[in-house]
Amino acid sequence: MENIFSLKGKIALVTGASYGIGFEIAKAYANAGAAIVFNDISQDLVDKGLEAYHAYGIKANGYVCDVTDETAIQSMVAQIEKEIGIIDILVNNAGIIKRSPMLDMPADEFRKVIDIDLNAPFIVSKAVLPSMMKKGHGKIINICSMMSELGRETVSAYAAAKGGLKMLTKNIAAEFGSANIQCNGIGPGYIATPQTAPLREIQADGSRHPFDQFIIAKTPAARWGNPEDLAGPAVFLASDASNFVNGHILYVDGGILAYIGKQP
Ligand code: NAP
Ligand code: GCO
């Protein structure tokens, strides 16, 4: 059984993986035997990421690349293929969120979230698919969200993007399944990373942030997730153990989607 979860001999590209969820997924892949390649938006972040991987004894390869820039992504993938090898596993992790009431959100902010959270996974997937097809196998894992299924005030752009990413996942599965390429999603619940730090800030009176308390009440596990909680599901979807799983969004949410919420 252990072998079917092994990533030995595989090359994994995780976008936006200098820290946060992407970093933990890449770390799990390295521990499962994969060679790690990641990108981030600045050299400073890539250097910080390389140091962080090194601290865990992982020799990662980092590239500065904005995932929304198709030309830059195409040349980064060509460079990776030349320097390291063909990408077997792609995790479209890079993402941002803008929290604002819809009526206060300028259209260009909405577009920026869609660009990074939805257009970029299309761009990066398109860059890696041709070589995966030539090689006869591949894994694409898109990092979706609770907002792939649910709406909430102030996250209109993010929910639209993550809902679209769910359907892009199903479409890549449909279009490339016959080439032995599996495309699935991971839908994390509320995870403690820099992206959600504003929702967990301790209040002036020392109490927990109201949203923090809300999430605890909405989560059967009665806790925020940690990036490490995503490691096992991510390894499963990148490994031979999931070769007949395609177009599936695996929610790793402590039970939020199954639960009406704790009665007041
Ligand atoms: P994070 O801490 O904000 O990390 C996001 C990463 O993506 C950062 O390294 C960021 O770099 C990078 N990035 C942003 N825009 C980029 C671009 N244009 N090109 C390249 N890299 C870019 O977020 P996270 O919490 O780890 O989330 C990672 C993914 O999980 C995101 O897709 C997020 O939507 C999703 N997710 C998060 C949660 C959660 O509760 N945290 C739950 C569900 C889904 P910079 O620092 O330069 O921006
Ligand atoms: C928010 C949070 C969420 C999480 C995640 C939940 O403001 O509601 O940032 O969107 O990031 O996507 O799955």
Coordinates of C-alpha atoms in Angstrom, one line a residue, residues 22-23 51 58 69 112 156 174 202 216 232 246:
G22 CA 1.5 25.6 -0.9
F23 CA 4.7 25.3 1.2
E51 CA 15.6 28.9 3.0
I58 CA 14.5 19.8 1.1
D69 CA 1.7 36.2 -17.1
K112 CA -7.4 41.0 -10.3
S156 CA -17.8 38.0 -4.3
A174 CA -13.2 15.7 -19.0
I202 CA -7.3 39.0 18.9
I216 CA -15.3 27.5 15.4
G232 CA -2.3 13.7 3.3
N246 CA -10.9 12.5 -11.7

